[in-house]
Amino acid sequence: MIRKVLGDYFINKNFFLLINGAFVSMIGTRMYEVAITWWVYQKTGSSLNVGWFLIATFLPRIIASPYSGYVLDHTSRRNIMVLMDILRGLLMLFLFIPVAIGKLTIIYLAAITILVSVCDAFFNPAVNSLIPDIINKELLVRGNSLYQLSNNVSKVLGPVFGATLLQVVGVGGIILINALSFVISGMCVILIKVEEKHLKTGRKSQTFIKDFQECKIFFKKNVFILSLVILIGVLNFFTGALHVLLPVHVKRLGMESIQYGSLLSALSVGAIAAMVITTISKIEVSILFLAISLFVYGLSILVFSLTSSFIIMIISYFVVGIGQTIFNVNMVSILQKIIPIDLRGKVFSIVQALTTALIPISYGVFGMLGNYFKTSYIFILTSVALLTGGIYVFLSEKLIEYSCNE
């Protein structure tokens, strides 16, 4: 089994470089997220402030996404990735300075976070758009699984390293590690040699308005995709409660940052388990797996919300990782198979904008509600939303009849 996974991992030099570069930067980012989120709550003692901080990580990305899609379809996606890694590394250095002199403020942190979020708006869709150019179409599911595997291994190691090193090197040390990770990522991506076919379609002079109209036509012809994207956006609103209130939930149960990091790692271990199964098996993209993954996700959150046992919490979050991952791999694979080469950048950017549009509102709403209601009640609401989404996907005739293999 391990041999099969590693065989796919090393089969393509470009894909190998992409995964390794992304893995290093994601390790740094996960460490940084744990340390900064914990720092914000420790400094302010308010879940609402954690919510405002998380809003700063998403809102700029949503606003910039439509323009980033236009840029990605008219320039080298690989070069954009390199540039974004460089810029994010520099931003981490600018953040380190006030930390080193003991002058870091919430406002300054938010400003840096906003700029990093804008860079993410270009980098993330660039990755999804580049993967189909460097691996064969029949390997897309496995390729996406391996990329998600790398991502989730970083989510296992990152929180553990972050929570541990936070006690040793402090926030400043973790910020420097994150800066270095972006430099390493950029060096790996710049070594990728790929023929970016979208640059040869003769569309470089096409206007932003024209591109947007083509994207609109694509969604009109693919109503299934649009309905699914809207559903994901609604569900992301409810699952946003987990992001903003998990450290609050852990703290209220009398636990510390090490338990918080362990829960995030359990989430990723579950995701890794799902990735390994998806990679070594020949599971095809299907609506059934989308529905099942939402059921698994919702039920595990329900169990998590009803217990104060750390062991059961760990197991529940492990299962959450499985549900999340199966859904994400299937969804990304569907998009990569049906989106034309010259539309990938803008469609992925719009998908990113639509699926995350409600997340900043979610962080604000649930950050406020966390000050007045038990976090367990809010998590139960999240589980109900996920289960309802699973029922909708399962029962919808249009979704069941659709198959990207047809």
Coordinates of C-alpha atoms in Angstrom, one line a residue:
M1 CA 0.0 0.0 0.0
I2 CA 2.8 2.4 1.0
R3 CA 4.7 1.5 -2.2
K4 CA 1.6 2.3 -4.3
V5 CA 1.3 5.7 -2.7
L6 CA 5.0 6.5 -3.1
G7 CA 5.0 5.3 -6.7
D8 CA 2.4 7.8 -7.7
Y9 CA 4.1 10.5 -5.6
F10 CA 7.4 10.2 -7.5
I11 CA 6.1 9.4 -10.9
N12 CA 6.3 13.0 -12.2
K13 CA 9.1 15.4 -11.5
N14 CA 7.0 18.5 -11.8
F15 CA 4.3 17.1 -9.5
F16 CA 7.0 16.0 -7.1
L17 CA 8.3 19.6 -6.9
L18 CA 4.8 21.1 -6.6
I19 CA 3.9 18.8 -3.7
N20 CA 7.2 19.2 -1.9
G21 CA 7.2 23.0 -2.2
A22 CA 3.6 23.2 -1.1
F23 CA 4.2 20.8 1.8
V24 CA 7.0 22.9 3.3
S25 CA 5.0 26.1 3.0
M26 CA 1.9 24.5 4.4
I27 CA 3.9 23.2 7.4
G28 CA 5.0 26.8 8.1
T29 CA 1.5 28.1 7.6
R30 CA -0.2 25.6 9.9
M31 CA 2.4 26.4 12.7
Y32 CA 1.7 30.1 12.1
E33 CA -2.1 29.8 12.2
V34 CA -2.1 27.9 15.5
A35 CA 0.3 30.3 17.1
I36 CA -1.4 33.5 15.9
T37 CA -4.9 32.3 16.6
W38 CA -3.9 31.3 20.1
W39 CA -2.0 34.6 20.6
V40 CA -5.1 36.6 19.6
Y41 CA -7.4 34.9 22.0
Q42 CA -4.8 35.0 24.8
K43 CA -4.2 38.7 24.3
T44 CA -7.9 39.8 24.0
G45 CA -9.8 37.0 25.8
S46 CA -12.7 37.4 23.3
S47 CA -14.0 35.0 20.7
L48 CA -15.4 38.0 18.8
N49 CA -11.8 39.3 18.3
V50 CA -10.8 35.8 17.1
G51 CA -13.7 36.1 14.6
W52 CA -12.6 39.5 13.4
F53 CA -9.0 38.2 12.9
L54 CA -10.3 35.3 10.9
I55 CA -12.4 37.6 8.8
A56 CA -9.2 39.4 7.8
T57 CA -7.9 36.1 6.5
F58 CA -10.8 35.5 4.2
L59 CA -12.5 38.7 3.1
P60 CA -9.6 40.2 1.0
R61 CA -9.2 36.8 -0.7
I62 CA -12.9 36.8 -1.7
I63 CA -12.8 40.4 -3.0
A64 CA -9.6 39.7 -5.0
S65 CA -10.6 36.4 -6.4
P66 CA -12.5 37.6 -9.6
Y67 CA -9.5 39.7 -10.7
S68 CA -7.0 36.9 -9.8
G69 CA -8.8 34.5 -12.1
Y70 CA -8.5 36.9 -15.0
V71 CA -4.7 37.3 -14.3
L72 CA -4.2 33.5 -14.0
D73 CA -5.8 32.9 -17.4
H74 CA -3.6 35.5 -19.1
T75 CA -0.2 35.0 -17.5
S76 CA 2.0 32.1 -16.3
R77 CA 0.4 30.4 -13.4
R78 CA 3.7 29.0 -12.3
N79 CA 5.3 32.5 -12.2
I80 CA 2.3 33.8 -10.2
M81 CA 2.9 31.1 -7.6
V82 CA 6.6 32.0 -7.3
L83 CA 5.8 35.7 -7.0
M84 CA 3.1 35.1 -4.3
D85 CA 5.6 32.9 -2.3
I86 CA 8.2 35.7 -2.4
L87 CA 5.6 38.4 -1.3
R88 CA 4.3 36.2 1.5
G89 CA 7.8 35.6 2.8
L90 CA 8.5 39.3 2.8
L91 CA 5.2 40.0 4.7
M92 CA 6.2 37.5 7.4
L93 CA 9.5 39.4 7.8
F94 CA 7.6 42.7 8.2
L95 CA 5.4 41.0 10.8
F96 CA 8.4 39.7 12.7
I97 CA 9.9 43.2 13.3
P98 CA 7.2 44.5 15.7
V99 CA 7.1 41.1 17.4
A100 CA 10.9 41.2 18.0
I101 CA 10.6 44.7 19.7
G102 CA 7.4 43.8 21.6
K103 CA 5.2 46.2 19.7
L104 CA 2.8 43.9 17.8
T105 CA -0.8 45.2 17.8
I106 CA -4.0 43.6 16.6
I107 CA -4.4 46.3 13.9
Y108 CA -0.9 45.7 12.5
L109 CA -1.4 42.0 12.5
A110 CA -4.7 42.4 10.7
A111 CA -3.0 44.6 8.1
I112 CA -0.4 42.0 7.3
T113 CA -3.1 39.3 7.4
I114 CA -5.1 41.1 4.8
L115 CA -2.1 41.4 2.4
V116 CA -1.3 37.7 2.8
S117 CA -4.9 36.9 2.1
V118 CA -4.7 38.8 -1.2
C119 CA -1.6 36.7 -2.1
D120 CA -3.6 33.6 -1.3
A121 CA -6.3 34.7 -3.7
F122 CA -3.8 34.3 -6.6
F123 CA -1.8 31.3 -5.3
N124 CA -4.5 28.9 -4.4
P125 CA -6.5 28.8 -7.7
A126 CA -3.1 28.8 -9.5
V127 CA -2.3 25.5 -7.9
N128 CA -5.6 23.9 -8.9
S129 CA -5.3 25.3 -12.4
L130 CA -1.7 24.0 -12.8
I131 CA -2.2 20.5 -11.6
P132 CA -4.1 19.3 -14.8
D133 CA -1.2 20.7 -16.9
I134 CA 1.5 18.5 -15.1
I135 CA -0.4 15.2 -14.8
N136 CA -2.5 13.1 -17.1
K137 CA -6.3 13.4 -17.0
E138 CA -6.8 9.8 -15.9
L139 CA -4.6 10.5 -12.8
L140 CA -6.4 13.6 -11.7
V141 CA -8.2 11.9 -8.8
R142 CA -5.0 10.4 -7.5
G143 CA -3.1 13.6 -8.1
N144 CA -5.6 15.6 -6.2
S145 CA -5.6 12.9 -3.5
L146 CA -1.8 13.1 -3.2
Y147 CA -1.9 16.9 -3.1
Q148 CA -4.5 16.8 -0.3
L149 CA -2.5 14.1 1.4
S150 CA 0.5 16.5 1.5
N151 CA -1.8 19.2 2.7
N152 CA -3.2 17.1 5.5
V153 CA 0.2 15.7 6.6
S154 CA 1.1 19.3 7.1
K155 CA -2.0 19.8 9.2
V156 CA -0.9 17.0 11.4
L157 CA 2.6 18.1 11.9
G158 CA 2.0 21.9 11.8
P159 CA -0.3 22.2 14.8
V160 CA 1.9 19.9 16.9
F161 CA 5.1 21.7 16.0
G162 CA 3.3 25.1 16.3
A163 CA 1.8 24.4 19.7
T164 CA 5.1 22.9 21.0
L165 CA 7.5 25.5 19.5
L166 CA 5.2 28.3 20.7
Q167 CA 6.4 27.5 24.2
V168 CA 10.1 27.4 23.0
V169 CA 10.7 30.1 20.4
G170 CA 7.5 32.2 20.8
V171 CA 5.4 33.8 18.1
G172 CA 8.4 35.5 16.6
G173 CA 10.3 32.3 16.0
I174 CA 7.3 30.7 14.3
I175 CA 6.8 33.7 12.1
L176 CA 10.4 33.4 10.9
I177 CA 9.9 29.7 10.2
N178 CA 6.9 30.5 8.1
A179 CA 8.9 33.1 6.1
L180 CA 11.5 30.5 5.4
S181 CA 8.9 28.0 4.3
F182 CA 7.6 30.4 1.6
V183 CA 11.2 30.9 0.3
I184 CA 11.7 27.1 0.0
S185 CA 8.3 26.7 -1.7
G186 CA 9.1 29.4 -4.3
M187 CA 12.4 27.7 -5.1
C188 CA 10.6 24.4 -5.8
V189 CA 8.0 25.9 -8.0
I190 CA 10.5 27.8 -10.1
L191 CA 12.1 24.5 -11.0
I192 CA 8.9 23.2 -12.5
K193 CA 9.1 22.9 -16.3
V194 CA 5.6 22.9 -17.8
E195 CA 3.9 23.9 -21.1
E196 CA 1.1 26.2 -20.0
K197 CA -1.3 25.6 -22.9
H198 CA -3.7 28.4 -21.9
L199 CA -1.0 30.9 -23.0
K200 CA -1.2 29.6 -26.5
T201 CA -4.9 30.1 -27.0
G202 CA -4.6 33.7 -28.3
R203 CA -6.7 35.1 -25.5
K204 CA -4.1 37.4 -24.0
S205 CA -5.7 40.6 -25.2
Q206 CA -9.2 39.6 -24.1
T207 CA -10.8 42.0 -21.6
F208 CA -11.9 41.3 -18.1
I209 CA -15.5 41.9 -19.0
K210 CA -15.3 39.4 -21.8
D211 CA -13.7 36.8 -19.5
F212 CA -16.4 37.3 -16.9
Q213 CA -19.1 36.8 -19.6
E214 CA -17.5 33.5 -20.7
C215 CA -17.5 32.4 -17.1
K216 CA -21.2 33.3 -16.7
I217 CA -22.0 31.2 -19.8
F218 CA -20.0 28.2 -18.3
F219 CA -22.1 28.2 -15.2
K220 CA -25.4 28.5 -17.2
K221 CA -24.4 25.4 -19.1
N222 CA -23.4 23.6 -15.9
V223 CA -26.2 24.3 -13.5
F224 CA -25.2 21.3 -11.4
I225 CA -21.8 22.9 -10.6
L226 CA -23.4 26.2 -9.7
S227 CA -26.0 24.6 -7.4
L228 CA -23.2 22.5 -5.7
V229 CA -21.0 25.6 -5.3
I230 CA -23.8 27.5 -3.7
L231 CA -24.5 24.6 -1.3
I232 CA -20.8 24.5 -0.3
G233 CA -20.9 28.3 0.4
V234 CA -23.9 27.8 2.7
L235 CA -22.3 24.9 4.5
N236 CA -19.0 26.8 4.9
F237 CA -21.0 29.5 6.7
F238 CA -22.0 26.9 9.4
T239 CA -18.6 25.1 9.6
G240 CA -17.0 28.5 10.1
A241 CA -18.2 28.1 13.7
L242 CA -15.6 25.3 14.1
H243 CA -12.7 27.5 13.1
V244 CA -13.5 30.5 15.3
L245 CA -14.9 28.7 18.3
L246 CA -12.6 25.6 18.6
P247 CA -9.9 27.4 20.6
V248 CA -12.7 28.9 22.8
H249 CA -14.4 25.5 23.2
V250 CA -11.0 23.9 24.2
K251 CA -10.3 26.7 26.7
R252 CA -13.7 26.5 28.3
L253 CA -13.2 22.8 28.9
G254 CA -10.1 23.6 30.9
M255 CA -7.6 22.5 28.2
E256 CA -4.6 24.2 26.8
S257 CA -2.9 25.0 23.5
I258 CA -1.4 21.5 23.3
Q259 CA -4.9 19.9 23.3
Y260 CA -6.0 22.5 20.7
G261 CA -3.1 21.5 18.4
S262 CA -3.8 17.8 19.0
L263 CA -7.4 18.2 17.8
L264 CA -6.2 19.9 14.6
S265 CA -3.7 17.1 14.1
A266 CA -6.4 14.5 14.6
L267 CA -8.5 16.2 11.9
S268 CA -5.6 15.9 9.5
V269 CA -4.8 12.3 10.4
G270 CA -8.3 11.4 9.4
A271 CA -7.8 13.3 6.2
I272 CA -4.6 11.4 5.5
A273 CA -6.4 8.1 6.1
A274 CA -9.0 9.1 3.5
M275 CA -6.2 10.2 1.1
V276 CA -4.3 7.0 1.3
I277 CA -7.5 5.0 0.6
T278 CA -8.4 7.2 -2.3
T279 CA -4.9 7.1 -3.8
I280 CA -4.4 3.3 -3.7
S281 CA -8.0 2.4 -4.8
K282 CA -9.6 3.2 -8.1
I283 CA -12.5 5.2 -6.6
E284 CA -14.3 7.2 -9.3
V285 CA -15.8 10.6 -8.8
S286 CA -19.5 10.2 -7.8
I287 CA -22.4 12.0 -6.3
L288 CA -22.8 9.2 -3.8
F289 CA -19.4 9.9 -2.2
L290 CA -20.3 13.6 -2.0
A291 CA -23.5 12.8 0.0
I292 CA -21.8 10.1 2.2
S293 CA -19.0 12.5 3.1
L294 CA -21.4 15.1 4.3
F295 CA -23.3 12.5 6.5
V296 CA -20.0 11.4 8.0
Y297 CA -18.9 15.0 8.6
G298 CA -22.2 16.0 10.2
L299 CA -22.5 13.0 12.5
S300 CA -18.9 13.3 13.8
I301 CA -19.5 17.0 14.6
L302 CA -22.6 16.0 16.5
V303 CA -20.7 13.5 18.6
F304 CA -17.9 16.1 19.2
S305 CA -20.4 18.7 20.4
L306 CA -22.0 16.3 23.0
T307 CA -18.9 15.1 24.8
S308 CA -16.3 16.6 27.2
S309 CA -14.0 13.5 26.9
F310 CA -10.8 14.5 25.1
I311 CA -10.4 10.9 23.7
I312 CA -13.9 11.0 22.1
M313 CA -13.2 14.5 20.9
I314 CA -10.0 13.3 19.2
I315 CA -11.8 10.4 17.6
S316 CA -14.6 12.6 16.4
Y317 CA -12.2 15.1 14.8
F318 CA -10.4 12.2 13.1
V319 CA -13.7 11.2 11.4
V320 CA -14.4 14.8 10.5
G321 CA -11.1 14.8 8.5
I322 CA -12.3 11.7 6.6
G323 CA -15.6 13.3 5.6
Q324 CA -14.0 16.7 4.6
T325 CA -11.4 15.1 2.5
I326 CA -13.6 12.7 0.5
F327 CA -15.9 15.6 -0.3
N328 CA -13.0 18.0 -1.3
V329 CA -11.2 15.5 -3.6
N330 CA -14.4 14.6 -5.4
M331 CA -15.4 18.2 -5.9
V332 CA -12.0 19.4 -7.2
S333 CA -11.7 16.4 -9.5
I334 CA -15.2 17.2 -11.0
L335 CA -14.2 20.8 -11.7
Q336 CA -10.8 19.9 -13.2
K337 CA -12.4 17.4 -15.6
I338 CA -15.1 19.6 -17.0
I339 CA -13.5 23.1 -17.0
P340 CA -11.8 24.1 -20.3
I341 CA -8.1 24.8 -20.1
D342 CA -8.5 28.5 -20.9
L343 CA -11.2 29.0 -18.2
R344 CA -9.7 27.2 -15.3
G345 CA -8.1 30.2 -13.6
K346 CA -11.3 32.4 -13.6
V347 CA -13.7 29.5 -12.8
F348 CA -11.6 28.3 -9.9
S349 CA -11.3 31.9 -8.6
I350 CA -15.1 32.4 -8.8
V351 CA -15.7 29.1 -7.2
Q352 CA -13.3 30.1 -4.4
A353 CA -15.1 33.4 -4.0
L354 CA -18.6 31.9 -4.0
T355 CA -17.7 29.0 -1.6
T356 CA -16.0 31.4 0.9
A357 CA -18.2 34.5 0.5
L358 CA -20.1 33.8 3.7
I359 CA -17.1 32.7 5.8
P360 CA -16.2 36.3 7.0
I361 CA -19.9 36.8 8.0
S362 CA -19.8 33.4 9.7
Y363 CA -16.7 34.3 11.8
G364 CA -18.3 37.6 12.9
V365 CA -21.7 36.0 13.7
F366 CA -20.4 32.9 15.5
G367 CA -17.6 35.0 17.2
M368 CA -20.4 37.1 18.7
L369 CA -22.6 34.2 19.5
G370 CA -19.7 32.4 21.3
N371 CA -19.8 35.2 23.9
Y372 CA -23.5 34.4 24.7
F373 CA -24.1 30.7 24.0
K374 CA -22.4 27.4 24.8
T375 CA -20.1 26.4 22.0
S376 CA -21.6 22.9 22.1
Y377 CA -25.0 24.3 21.1
I378 CA -23.5 26.1 18.1
F379 CA -21.6 23.0 17.0
I380 CA -24.9 21.0 17.1
L381 CA -26.3 23.6 14.7
T382 CA -23.4 23.1 12.4
S383 CA -23.9 19.3 12.4
V384 CA -27.6 19.7 11.5
A385 CA -26.7 22.0 8.6
L386 CA -24.2 19.3 7.3
L387 CA -26.7 16.5 7.6
T388 CA -29.3 18.6 5.8
G389 CA -26.8 19.2 3.0
G390 CA -26.1 15.5 2.7
I391 CA -29.8 14.8 2.4
Y392 CA -30.2 17.4 -0.3
V393 CA -27.3 16.0 -2.4
F394 CA -28.6 12.5 -2.0
L395 CA -32.2 13.2 -2.9
S396 CA -31.7 15.8 -5.7
E397 CA -32.5 14.0 -9.0
K398 CA -30.3 16.4 -11.0
L399 CA -27.3 15.8 -8.8
I400 CA -27.8 12.0 -8.7
E401 CA -28.2 11.8 -12.5
Y402 CA -25.0 13.7 -13.1
S403 CA -21.7 11.9 -13.4
C404 CA -18.5 13.5 -14.5
N405 CA -17.6 10.1 -16.0
E406 CA -20.4 10.3 -18.5

